[in-house]
Short mmCIF file of C-alpha atoms and ligand atoms in Angstrom, two decimals:
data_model
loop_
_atom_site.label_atom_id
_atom_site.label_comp_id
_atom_site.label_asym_id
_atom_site.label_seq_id
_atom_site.Cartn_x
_atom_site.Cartn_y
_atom_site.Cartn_z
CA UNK E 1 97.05 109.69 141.87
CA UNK E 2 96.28 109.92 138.31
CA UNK E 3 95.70 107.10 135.87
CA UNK E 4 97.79 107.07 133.09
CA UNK E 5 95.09 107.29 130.00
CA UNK E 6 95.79 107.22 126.46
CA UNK E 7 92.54 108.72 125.31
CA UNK E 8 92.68 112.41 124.52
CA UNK E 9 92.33 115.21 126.96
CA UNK E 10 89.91 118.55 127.07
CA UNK E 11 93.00 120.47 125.21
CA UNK E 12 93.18 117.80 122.82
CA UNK E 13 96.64 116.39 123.15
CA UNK E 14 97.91 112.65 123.98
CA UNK E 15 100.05 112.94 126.05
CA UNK E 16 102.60 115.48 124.21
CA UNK E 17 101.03 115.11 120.93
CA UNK E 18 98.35 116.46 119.29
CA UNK E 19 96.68 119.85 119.72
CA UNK E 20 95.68 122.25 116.34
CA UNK E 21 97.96 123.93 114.85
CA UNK E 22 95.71 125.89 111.82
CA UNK E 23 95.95 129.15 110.36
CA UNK E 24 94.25 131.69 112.27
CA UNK E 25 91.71 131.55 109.09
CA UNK E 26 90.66 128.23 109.75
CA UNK E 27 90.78 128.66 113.71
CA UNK E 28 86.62 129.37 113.95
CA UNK E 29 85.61 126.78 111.72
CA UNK E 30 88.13 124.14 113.39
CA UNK E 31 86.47 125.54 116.93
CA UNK E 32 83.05 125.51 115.98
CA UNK E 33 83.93 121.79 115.25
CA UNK E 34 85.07 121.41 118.58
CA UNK E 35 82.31 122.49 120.09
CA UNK E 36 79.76 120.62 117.62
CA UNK E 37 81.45 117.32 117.48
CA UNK E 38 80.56 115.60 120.98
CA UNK E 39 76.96 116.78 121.57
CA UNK E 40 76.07 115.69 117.46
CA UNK E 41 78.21 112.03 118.61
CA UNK E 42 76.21 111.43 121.71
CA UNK E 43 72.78 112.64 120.37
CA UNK E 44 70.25 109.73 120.32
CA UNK E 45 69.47 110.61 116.51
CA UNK E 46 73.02 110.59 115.27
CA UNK E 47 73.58 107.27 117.03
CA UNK E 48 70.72 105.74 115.85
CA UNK E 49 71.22 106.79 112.43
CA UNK E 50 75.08 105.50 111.98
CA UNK E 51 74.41 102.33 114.08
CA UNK E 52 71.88 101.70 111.05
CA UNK E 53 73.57 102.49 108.16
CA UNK E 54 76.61 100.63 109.90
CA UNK E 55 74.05 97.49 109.99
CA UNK E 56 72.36 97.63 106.63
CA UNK E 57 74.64 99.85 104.41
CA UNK E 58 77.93 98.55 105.25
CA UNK E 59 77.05 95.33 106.61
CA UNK E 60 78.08 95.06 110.10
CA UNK E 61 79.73 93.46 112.31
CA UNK E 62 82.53 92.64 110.37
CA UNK E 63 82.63 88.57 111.48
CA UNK E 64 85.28 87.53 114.08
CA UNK E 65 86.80 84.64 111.93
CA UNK E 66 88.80 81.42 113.69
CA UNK E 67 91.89 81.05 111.74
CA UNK E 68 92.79 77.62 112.01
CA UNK E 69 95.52 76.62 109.97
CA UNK E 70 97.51 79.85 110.46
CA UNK E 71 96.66 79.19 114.70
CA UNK E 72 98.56 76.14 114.42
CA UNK E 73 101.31 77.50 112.19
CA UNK E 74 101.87 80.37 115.12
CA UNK E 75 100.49 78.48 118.18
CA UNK E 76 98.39 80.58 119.46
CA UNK E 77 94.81 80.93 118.80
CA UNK E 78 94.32 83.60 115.97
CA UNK E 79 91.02 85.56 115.23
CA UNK E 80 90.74 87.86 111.93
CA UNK E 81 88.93 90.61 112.40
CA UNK E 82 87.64 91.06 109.05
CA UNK E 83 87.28 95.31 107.81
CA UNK E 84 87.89 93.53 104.29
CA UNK E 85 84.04 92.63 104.13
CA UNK E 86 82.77 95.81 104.51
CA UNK E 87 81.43 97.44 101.84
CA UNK E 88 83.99 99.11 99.75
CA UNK E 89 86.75 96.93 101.17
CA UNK E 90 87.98 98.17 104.11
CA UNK E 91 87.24 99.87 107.22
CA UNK E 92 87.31 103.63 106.28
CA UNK E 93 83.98 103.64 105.56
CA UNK E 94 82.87 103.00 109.45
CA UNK E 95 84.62 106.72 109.47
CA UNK E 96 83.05 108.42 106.38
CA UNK E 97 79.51 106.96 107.59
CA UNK E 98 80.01 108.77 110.89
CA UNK E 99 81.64 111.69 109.88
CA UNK E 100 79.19 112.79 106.67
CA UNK E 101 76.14 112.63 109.44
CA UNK E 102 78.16 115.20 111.40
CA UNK E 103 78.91 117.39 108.37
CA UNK E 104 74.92 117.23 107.77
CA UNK E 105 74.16 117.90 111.03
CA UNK E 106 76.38 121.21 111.38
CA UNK E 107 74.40 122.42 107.93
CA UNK E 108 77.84 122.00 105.48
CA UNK E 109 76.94 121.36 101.69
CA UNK E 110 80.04 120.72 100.24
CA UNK E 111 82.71 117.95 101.69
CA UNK E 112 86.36 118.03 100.59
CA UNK E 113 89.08 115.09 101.45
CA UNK E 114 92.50 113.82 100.77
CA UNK E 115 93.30 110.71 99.40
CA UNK E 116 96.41 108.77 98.82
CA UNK E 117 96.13 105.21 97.55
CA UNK E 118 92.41 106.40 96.85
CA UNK E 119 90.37 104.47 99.16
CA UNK E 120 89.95 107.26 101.40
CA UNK E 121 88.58 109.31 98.61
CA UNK E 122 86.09 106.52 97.66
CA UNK E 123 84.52 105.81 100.87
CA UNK E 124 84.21 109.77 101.05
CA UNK E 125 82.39 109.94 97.39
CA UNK E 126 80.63 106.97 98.21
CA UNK E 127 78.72 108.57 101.20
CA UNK E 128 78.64 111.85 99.89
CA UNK E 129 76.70 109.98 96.73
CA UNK E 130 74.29 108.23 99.59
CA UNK E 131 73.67 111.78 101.26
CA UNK E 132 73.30 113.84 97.83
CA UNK E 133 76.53 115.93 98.84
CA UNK E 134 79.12 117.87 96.80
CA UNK E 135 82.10 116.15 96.78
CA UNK E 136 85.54 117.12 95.82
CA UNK E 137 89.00 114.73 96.93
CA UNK E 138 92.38 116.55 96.27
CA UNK E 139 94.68 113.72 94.88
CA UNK E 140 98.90 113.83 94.63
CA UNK E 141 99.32 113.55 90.77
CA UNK E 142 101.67 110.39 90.96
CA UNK E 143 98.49 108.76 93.11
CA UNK E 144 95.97 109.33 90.38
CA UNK E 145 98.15 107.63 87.78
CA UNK E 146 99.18 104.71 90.07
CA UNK E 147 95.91 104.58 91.44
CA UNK E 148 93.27 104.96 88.19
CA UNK E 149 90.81 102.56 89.33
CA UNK E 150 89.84 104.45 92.24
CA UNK E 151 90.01 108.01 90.64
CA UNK E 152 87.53 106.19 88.37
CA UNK E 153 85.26 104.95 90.90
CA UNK E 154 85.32 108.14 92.47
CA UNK E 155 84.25 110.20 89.23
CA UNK E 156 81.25 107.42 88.72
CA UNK E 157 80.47 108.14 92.37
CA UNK E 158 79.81 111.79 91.32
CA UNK E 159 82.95 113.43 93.18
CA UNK E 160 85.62 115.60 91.46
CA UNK E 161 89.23 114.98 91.40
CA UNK E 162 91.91 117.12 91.80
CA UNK E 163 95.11 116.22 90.32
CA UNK E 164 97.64 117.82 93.08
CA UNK E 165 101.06 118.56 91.52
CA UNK E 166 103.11 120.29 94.30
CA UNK E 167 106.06 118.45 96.11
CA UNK E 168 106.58 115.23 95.52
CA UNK E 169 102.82 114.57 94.23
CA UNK E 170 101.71 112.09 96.58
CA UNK E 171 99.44 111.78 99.76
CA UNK E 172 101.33 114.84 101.94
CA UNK E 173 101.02 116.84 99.37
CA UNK E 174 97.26 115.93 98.82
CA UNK E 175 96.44 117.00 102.50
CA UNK E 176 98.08 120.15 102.25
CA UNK E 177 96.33 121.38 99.17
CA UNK E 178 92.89 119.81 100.93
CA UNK E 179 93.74 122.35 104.07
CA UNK E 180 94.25 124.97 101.31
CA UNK E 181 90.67 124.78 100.30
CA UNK E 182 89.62 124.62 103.49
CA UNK E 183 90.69 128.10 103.87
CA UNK E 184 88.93 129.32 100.84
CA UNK E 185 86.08 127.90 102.13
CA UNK E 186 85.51 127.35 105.70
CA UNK E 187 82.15 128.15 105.70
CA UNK E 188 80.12 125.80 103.88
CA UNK E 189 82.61 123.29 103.75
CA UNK E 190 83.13 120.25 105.97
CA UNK E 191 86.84 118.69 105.75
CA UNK E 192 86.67 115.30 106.03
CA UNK E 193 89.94 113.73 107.47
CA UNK E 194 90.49 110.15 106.49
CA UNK E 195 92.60 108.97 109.14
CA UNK E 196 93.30 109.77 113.25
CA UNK E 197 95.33 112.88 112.10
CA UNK E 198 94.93 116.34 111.63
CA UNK E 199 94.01 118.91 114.22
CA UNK E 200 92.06 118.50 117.10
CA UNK E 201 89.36 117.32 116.91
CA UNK E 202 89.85 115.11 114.17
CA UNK E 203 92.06 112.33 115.64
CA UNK E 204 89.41 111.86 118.15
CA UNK E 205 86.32 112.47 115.89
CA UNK E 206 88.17 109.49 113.90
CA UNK E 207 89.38 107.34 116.60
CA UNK E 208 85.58 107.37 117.87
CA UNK E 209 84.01 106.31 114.34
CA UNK E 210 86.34 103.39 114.28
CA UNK E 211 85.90 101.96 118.20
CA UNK E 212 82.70 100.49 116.49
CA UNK E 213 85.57 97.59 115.70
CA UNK E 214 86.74 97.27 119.15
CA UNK E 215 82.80 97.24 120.22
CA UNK E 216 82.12 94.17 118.59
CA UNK E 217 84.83 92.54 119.46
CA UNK E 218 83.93 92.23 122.82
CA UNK E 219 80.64 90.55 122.22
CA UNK E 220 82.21 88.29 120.30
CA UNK E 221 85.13 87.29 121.57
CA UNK E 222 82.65 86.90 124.67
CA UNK E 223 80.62 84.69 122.78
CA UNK E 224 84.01 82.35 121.46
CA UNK E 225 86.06 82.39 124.01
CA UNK E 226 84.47 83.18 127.03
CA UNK E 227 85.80 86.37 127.90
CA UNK E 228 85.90 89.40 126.31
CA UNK E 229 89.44 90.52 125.91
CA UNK E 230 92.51 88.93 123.70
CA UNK E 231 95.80 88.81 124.96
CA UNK E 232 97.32 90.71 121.71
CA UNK E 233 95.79 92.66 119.86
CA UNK E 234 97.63 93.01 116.28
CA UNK E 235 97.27 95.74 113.54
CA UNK E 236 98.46 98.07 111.03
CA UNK E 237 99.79 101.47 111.24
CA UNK E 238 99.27 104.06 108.45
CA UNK E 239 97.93 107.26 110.06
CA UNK E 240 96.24 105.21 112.83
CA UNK E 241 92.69 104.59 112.46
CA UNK E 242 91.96 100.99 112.00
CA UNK E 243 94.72 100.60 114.64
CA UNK E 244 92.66 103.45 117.20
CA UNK E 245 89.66 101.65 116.41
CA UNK E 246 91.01 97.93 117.07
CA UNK E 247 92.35 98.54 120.86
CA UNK E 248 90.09 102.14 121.94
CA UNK E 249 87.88 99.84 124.17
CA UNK E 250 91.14 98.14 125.21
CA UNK E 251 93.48 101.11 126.05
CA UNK E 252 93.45 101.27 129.85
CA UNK E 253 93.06 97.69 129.69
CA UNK E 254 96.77 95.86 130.64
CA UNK E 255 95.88 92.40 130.34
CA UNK E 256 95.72 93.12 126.70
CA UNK E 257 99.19 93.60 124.84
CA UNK E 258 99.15 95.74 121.48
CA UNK E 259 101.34 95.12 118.89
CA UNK E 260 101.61 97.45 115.37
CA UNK E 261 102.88 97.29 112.21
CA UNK E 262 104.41 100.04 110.49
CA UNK E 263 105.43 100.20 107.01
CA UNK E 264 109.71 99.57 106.95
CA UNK E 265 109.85 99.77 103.19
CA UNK E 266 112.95 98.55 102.15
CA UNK E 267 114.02 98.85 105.79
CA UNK E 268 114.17 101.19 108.48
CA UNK E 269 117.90 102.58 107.63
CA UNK E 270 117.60 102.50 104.24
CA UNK E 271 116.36 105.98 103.56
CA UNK E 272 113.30 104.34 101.71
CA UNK E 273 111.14 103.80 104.67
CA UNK E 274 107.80 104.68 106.32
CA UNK E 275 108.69 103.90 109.43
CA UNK E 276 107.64 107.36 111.11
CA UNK E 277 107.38 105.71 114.75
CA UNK E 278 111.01 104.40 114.14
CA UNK E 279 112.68 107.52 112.83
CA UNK E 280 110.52 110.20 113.00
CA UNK E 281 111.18 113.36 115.67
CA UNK E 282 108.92 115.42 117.12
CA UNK E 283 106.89 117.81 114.89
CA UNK E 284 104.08 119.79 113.29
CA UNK E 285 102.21 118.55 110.84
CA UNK E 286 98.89 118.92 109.12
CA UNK E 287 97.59 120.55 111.97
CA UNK E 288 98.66 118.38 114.82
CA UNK E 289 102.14 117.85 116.77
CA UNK E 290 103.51 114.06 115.96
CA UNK E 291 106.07 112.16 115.22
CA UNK E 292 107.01 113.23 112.01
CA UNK E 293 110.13 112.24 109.56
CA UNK E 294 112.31 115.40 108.64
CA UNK E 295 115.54 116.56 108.02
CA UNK E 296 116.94 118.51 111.18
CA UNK E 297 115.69 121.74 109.66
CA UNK E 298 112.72 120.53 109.44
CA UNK E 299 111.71 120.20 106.01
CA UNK E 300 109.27 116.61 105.83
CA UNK E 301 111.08 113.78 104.40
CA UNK E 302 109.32 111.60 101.59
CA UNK E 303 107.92 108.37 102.83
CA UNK E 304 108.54 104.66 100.85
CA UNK E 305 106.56 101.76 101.09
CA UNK E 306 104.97 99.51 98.71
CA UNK E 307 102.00 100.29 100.41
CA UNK E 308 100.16 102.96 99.12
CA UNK E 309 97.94 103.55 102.37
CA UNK E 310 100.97 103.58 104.51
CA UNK E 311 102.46 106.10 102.49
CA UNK E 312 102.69 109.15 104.93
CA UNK E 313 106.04 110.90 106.47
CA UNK E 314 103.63 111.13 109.54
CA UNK E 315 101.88 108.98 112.32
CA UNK E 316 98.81 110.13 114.12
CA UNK E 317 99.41 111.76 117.71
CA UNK E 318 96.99 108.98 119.80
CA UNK E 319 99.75 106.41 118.48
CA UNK E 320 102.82 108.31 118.78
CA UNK E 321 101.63 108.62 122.65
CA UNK E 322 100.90 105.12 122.59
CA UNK E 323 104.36 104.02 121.41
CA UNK E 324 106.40 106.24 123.57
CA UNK E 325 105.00 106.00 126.75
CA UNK E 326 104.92 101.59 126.00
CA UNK E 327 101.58 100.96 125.87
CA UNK E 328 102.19 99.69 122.29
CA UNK E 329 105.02 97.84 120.46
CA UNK E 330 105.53 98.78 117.00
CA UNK E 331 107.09 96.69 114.64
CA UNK E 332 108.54 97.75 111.14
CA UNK E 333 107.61 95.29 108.74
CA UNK E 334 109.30 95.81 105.46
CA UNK E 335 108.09 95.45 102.06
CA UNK E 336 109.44 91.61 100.87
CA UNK E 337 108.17 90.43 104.38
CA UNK E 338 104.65 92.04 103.75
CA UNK E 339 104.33 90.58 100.38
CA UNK E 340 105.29 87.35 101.60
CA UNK E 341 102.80 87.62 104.56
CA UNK E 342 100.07 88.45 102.43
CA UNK E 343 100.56 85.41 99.91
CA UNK E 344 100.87 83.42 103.50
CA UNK E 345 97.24 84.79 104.27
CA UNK E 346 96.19 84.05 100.96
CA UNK E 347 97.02 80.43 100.56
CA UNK E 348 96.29 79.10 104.45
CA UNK E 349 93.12 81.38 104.35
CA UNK E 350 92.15 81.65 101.01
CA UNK E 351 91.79 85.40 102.39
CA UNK E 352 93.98 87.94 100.20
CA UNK E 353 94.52 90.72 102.13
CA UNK E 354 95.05 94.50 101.30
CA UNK E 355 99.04 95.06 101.23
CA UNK E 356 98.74 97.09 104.23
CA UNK E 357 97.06 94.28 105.96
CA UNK E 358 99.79 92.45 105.02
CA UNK E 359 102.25 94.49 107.12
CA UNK E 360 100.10 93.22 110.47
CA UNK E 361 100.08 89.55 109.19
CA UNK E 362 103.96 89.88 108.93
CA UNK E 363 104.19 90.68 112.32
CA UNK E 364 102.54 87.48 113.64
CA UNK E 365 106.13 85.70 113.29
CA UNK E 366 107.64 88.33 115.35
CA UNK E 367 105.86 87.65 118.55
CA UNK E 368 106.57 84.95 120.89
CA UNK E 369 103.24 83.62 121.85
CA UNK E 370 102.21 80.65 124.08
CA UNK E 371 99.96 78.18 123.11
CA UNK E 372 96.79 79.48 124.94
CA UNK E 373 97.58 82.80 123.75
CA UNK E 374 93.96 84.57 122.38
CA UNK E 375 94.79 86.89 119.19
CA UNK E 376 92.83 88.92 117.40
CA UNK E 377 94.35 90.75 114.29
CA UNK E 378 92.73 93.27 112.34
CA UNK E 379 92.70 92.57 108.35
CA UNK E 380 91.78 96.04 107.40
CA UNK E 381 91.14 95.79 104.14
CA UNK E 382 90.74 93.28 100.86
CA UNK E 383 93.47 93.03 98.13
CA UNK E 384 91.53 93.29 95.19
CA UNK E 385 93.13 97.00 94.46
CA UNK E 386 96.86 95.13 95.11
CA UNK E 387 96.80 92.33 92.55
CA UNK E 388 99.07 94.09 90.12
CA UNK E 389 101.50 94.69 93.20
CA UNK E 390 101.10 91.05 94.47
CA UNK E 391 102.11 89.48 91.07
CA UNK E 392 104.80 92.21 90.17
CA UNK E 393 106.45 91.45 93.34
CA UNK E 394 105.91 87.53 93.49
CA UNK E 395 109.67 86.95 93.62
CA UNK E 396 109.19 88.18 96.83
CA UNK E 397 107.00 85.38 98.10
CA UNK E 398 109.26 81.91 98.71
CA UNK E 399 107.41 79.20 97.60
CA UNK E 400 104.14 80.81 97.41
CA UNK E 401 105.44 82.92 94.58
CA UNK E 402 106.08 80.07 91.99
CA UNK E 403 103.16 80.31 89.94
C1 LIG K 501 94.07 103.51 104.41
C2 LIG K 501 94.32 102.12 104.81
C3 LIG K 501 95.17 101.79 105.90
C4 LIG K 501 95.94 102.81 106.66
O1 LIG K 501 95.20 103.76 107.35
P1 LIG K 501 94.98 103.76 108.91
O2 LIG K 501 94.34 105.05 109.17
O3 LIG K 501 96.33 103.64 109.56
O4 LIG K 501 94.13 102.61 109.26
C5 LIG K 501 95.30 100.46 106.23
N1 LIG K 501 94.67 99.49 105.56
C6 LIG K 501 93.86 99.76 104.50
C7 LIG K 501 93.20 98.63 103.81
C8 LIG K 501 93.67 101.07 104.09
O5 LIG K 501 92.87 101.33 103.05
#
């Protein structure tokens, strides 16, 4: 009899999704990869070496933080994990860490990325900056206006910026002209995927960087509550990773219920949505089969959400097994309730949370929890970059917004 599992398999596919799906230019270099990526992972040096700049360069672990006020207002009894602390706000760093050893290791000298809301692209520049490595983060043009604080932070960090002007200009578009290079250059460059997309091996490569959360949340959930599983785990969906890296030790464990939060926009029907788990159909993209919004001729729909990092018409292929087979419930949370949420966090907390940490707070009110209930939800990052979006949308907030 064989055990369901929802980690990948030696093809590299979750169940029906995933696999690579490159250009037979890039087929060697995404091999070699293959081949490279679990030896480098499991090597006492590489371990040692992330574990340490995990500790001392990005300050972990992230603390396990009691939230009282909002445990009472949900009865249950709520932990935040909290990414937002880590340097550069969020958890994609734990990824960029990991990932820019492995470039080193397999002799690259030049690292290319995508970014969206730009946080990707920072946490890339800033370890490239750390390792004294060329950097260079392919941008959709709308992103770099919205987003000029982080194309900023990236050019002080020493990376260049590509302004990406095909399609509709925005994070899609960014990852195709990023796989573009990648063909120009597969030799001496290392592609470093922000999320638990892309081909094989990258949502694993990704998934694995991030289980560092899930890790440390069994010590110390251990160490609070006496045992070292929740009964929910909540968190965020964009293209997966601070959600892989939240329940990976967890996956085959069924005491321990998962609930996600996609990005609804302004609502799953509206035709201004995110919601690829909700209305996507099975498809290719970026290298990897997944749920994917298109039109039936498949052409990719654009995504909508306020939320800049949830911005993608796709949903990494671990997740999409995830939600189809049940393992996971997936919520759409849409944008008024995730600006709401986050002024919620805000004022009980006096934590404001990125906007798409926001999305996983929302989705606390959707769950019917009993009293014991142990919760741990994953802020994933701080909402310093959202401020402008926060006040512009206060109308959105109830009573929190009159200010
Ligand atoms: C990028 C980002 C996300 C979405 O990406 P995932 O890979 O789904 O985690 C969520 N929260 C924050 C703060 C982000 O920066």
């Amino acid at each position: 009899m064989s055990k369901e599992s929802y980690y990948v398999d030696e093809r590299g596919y979750y169940g029906e999704f995933g696999g690579a799906y490159v250009p037979e230019i890039l087929y060697k270099v995404v091999e070699d990869l293959r081949h490279a990526y679990l030896p480098i992972l499991e090597s006492e040096n590489f371990r040692q070496t992330y574990h340490q700049l995990l500790k001392d360069y990005v300050g972990r672990p992230s603390p396990l933080y009691y939230a009282r006020r909002m445990s009472e207002k949900y009865g249950c009894r709520l932990y935040l994990k909290r990414e937002d602390l880590n340097h550069t706000g969020a958890h994609k760093i734990n990824n960029t860490v990991g990932q820019i050893l492995l470039a080193k290791q397999m002799g690259k000298t030049r690292v290319i990325a995508e970014t969206g809301a730009g946080q990707h692209g920072v946490a890339t520049a800033t370890v490239c900056a750390l390792m004294d490595m060329k950097c260079e983060i392919f941008m959709g043009a709308t992103d770099v206006e919205r987003q000029h604080t982080n194309v900023e932070r990236m050019k002080m960090l020493g990376a260049e910026v590509h302004p990406v002007r095909t399609g509709n200009m925005t994070l899609s578009d960014a990852c195709s002209a990023a796989i573009r290079d990648w063909c120009c250059h597969p030799e001496d460059t290392y592609y470093l995927v922000g999320s638990t997309m892309g081909p094989h091996p990258y949502p694993d490569i990704v998934a694995r960087m991030q289980s560092v959360i899930s890790e440390e949340l069994k010590v110390q959930l251990l160490e609070k509550e006496g045992r070292d599983y929740p009964d929910y785990l909540v968190a965020c969906v964009g293209g997966g990773s601070n959600a892989a890296g939240t329940v990976y030790h967890y996956l085959d464990d069924s005491r321990v219920k998962i609930v996600l939060a996609e990005a609804g926009g302004q609502g799953v029907d509206s035709g201004r949505t995110a919601a690829t788990i909700h209305r996507g159909t099975v498809g290719i993209l970026h290298g990897s089969k997944m749920l994917v919004m298109q039109t039936p001729d498949g052409q990719i729909e654009e995504a909508y959400t306020i939320s800049a990092g949830l911005d993608y018409p796709g949903v990494g292929p671990m997740h999409c097994n995830m939600a189809r087979k049940g393992r996971s419930k997936v919520l759409a949370i849409n944008d008024d309730e995730a600006i709401r949420a986050g002024y919620l966090l805000t004022r009980m907390e006096g934590i404001i949370p990125a906007i798409e940490s926001a999305h996983a707070v929302a989705a606390l009110e959707k769950i019917p929890f009993r009293k014991d209930d142990v919760v741990v939800l994953t802020v994933s990052g701080r909402g310093d970059k959202d401020v402008e979006t926060y006040l512009k949308n206060k109308q959105m907030a109830g009573e929190y917004g009159n200010f």
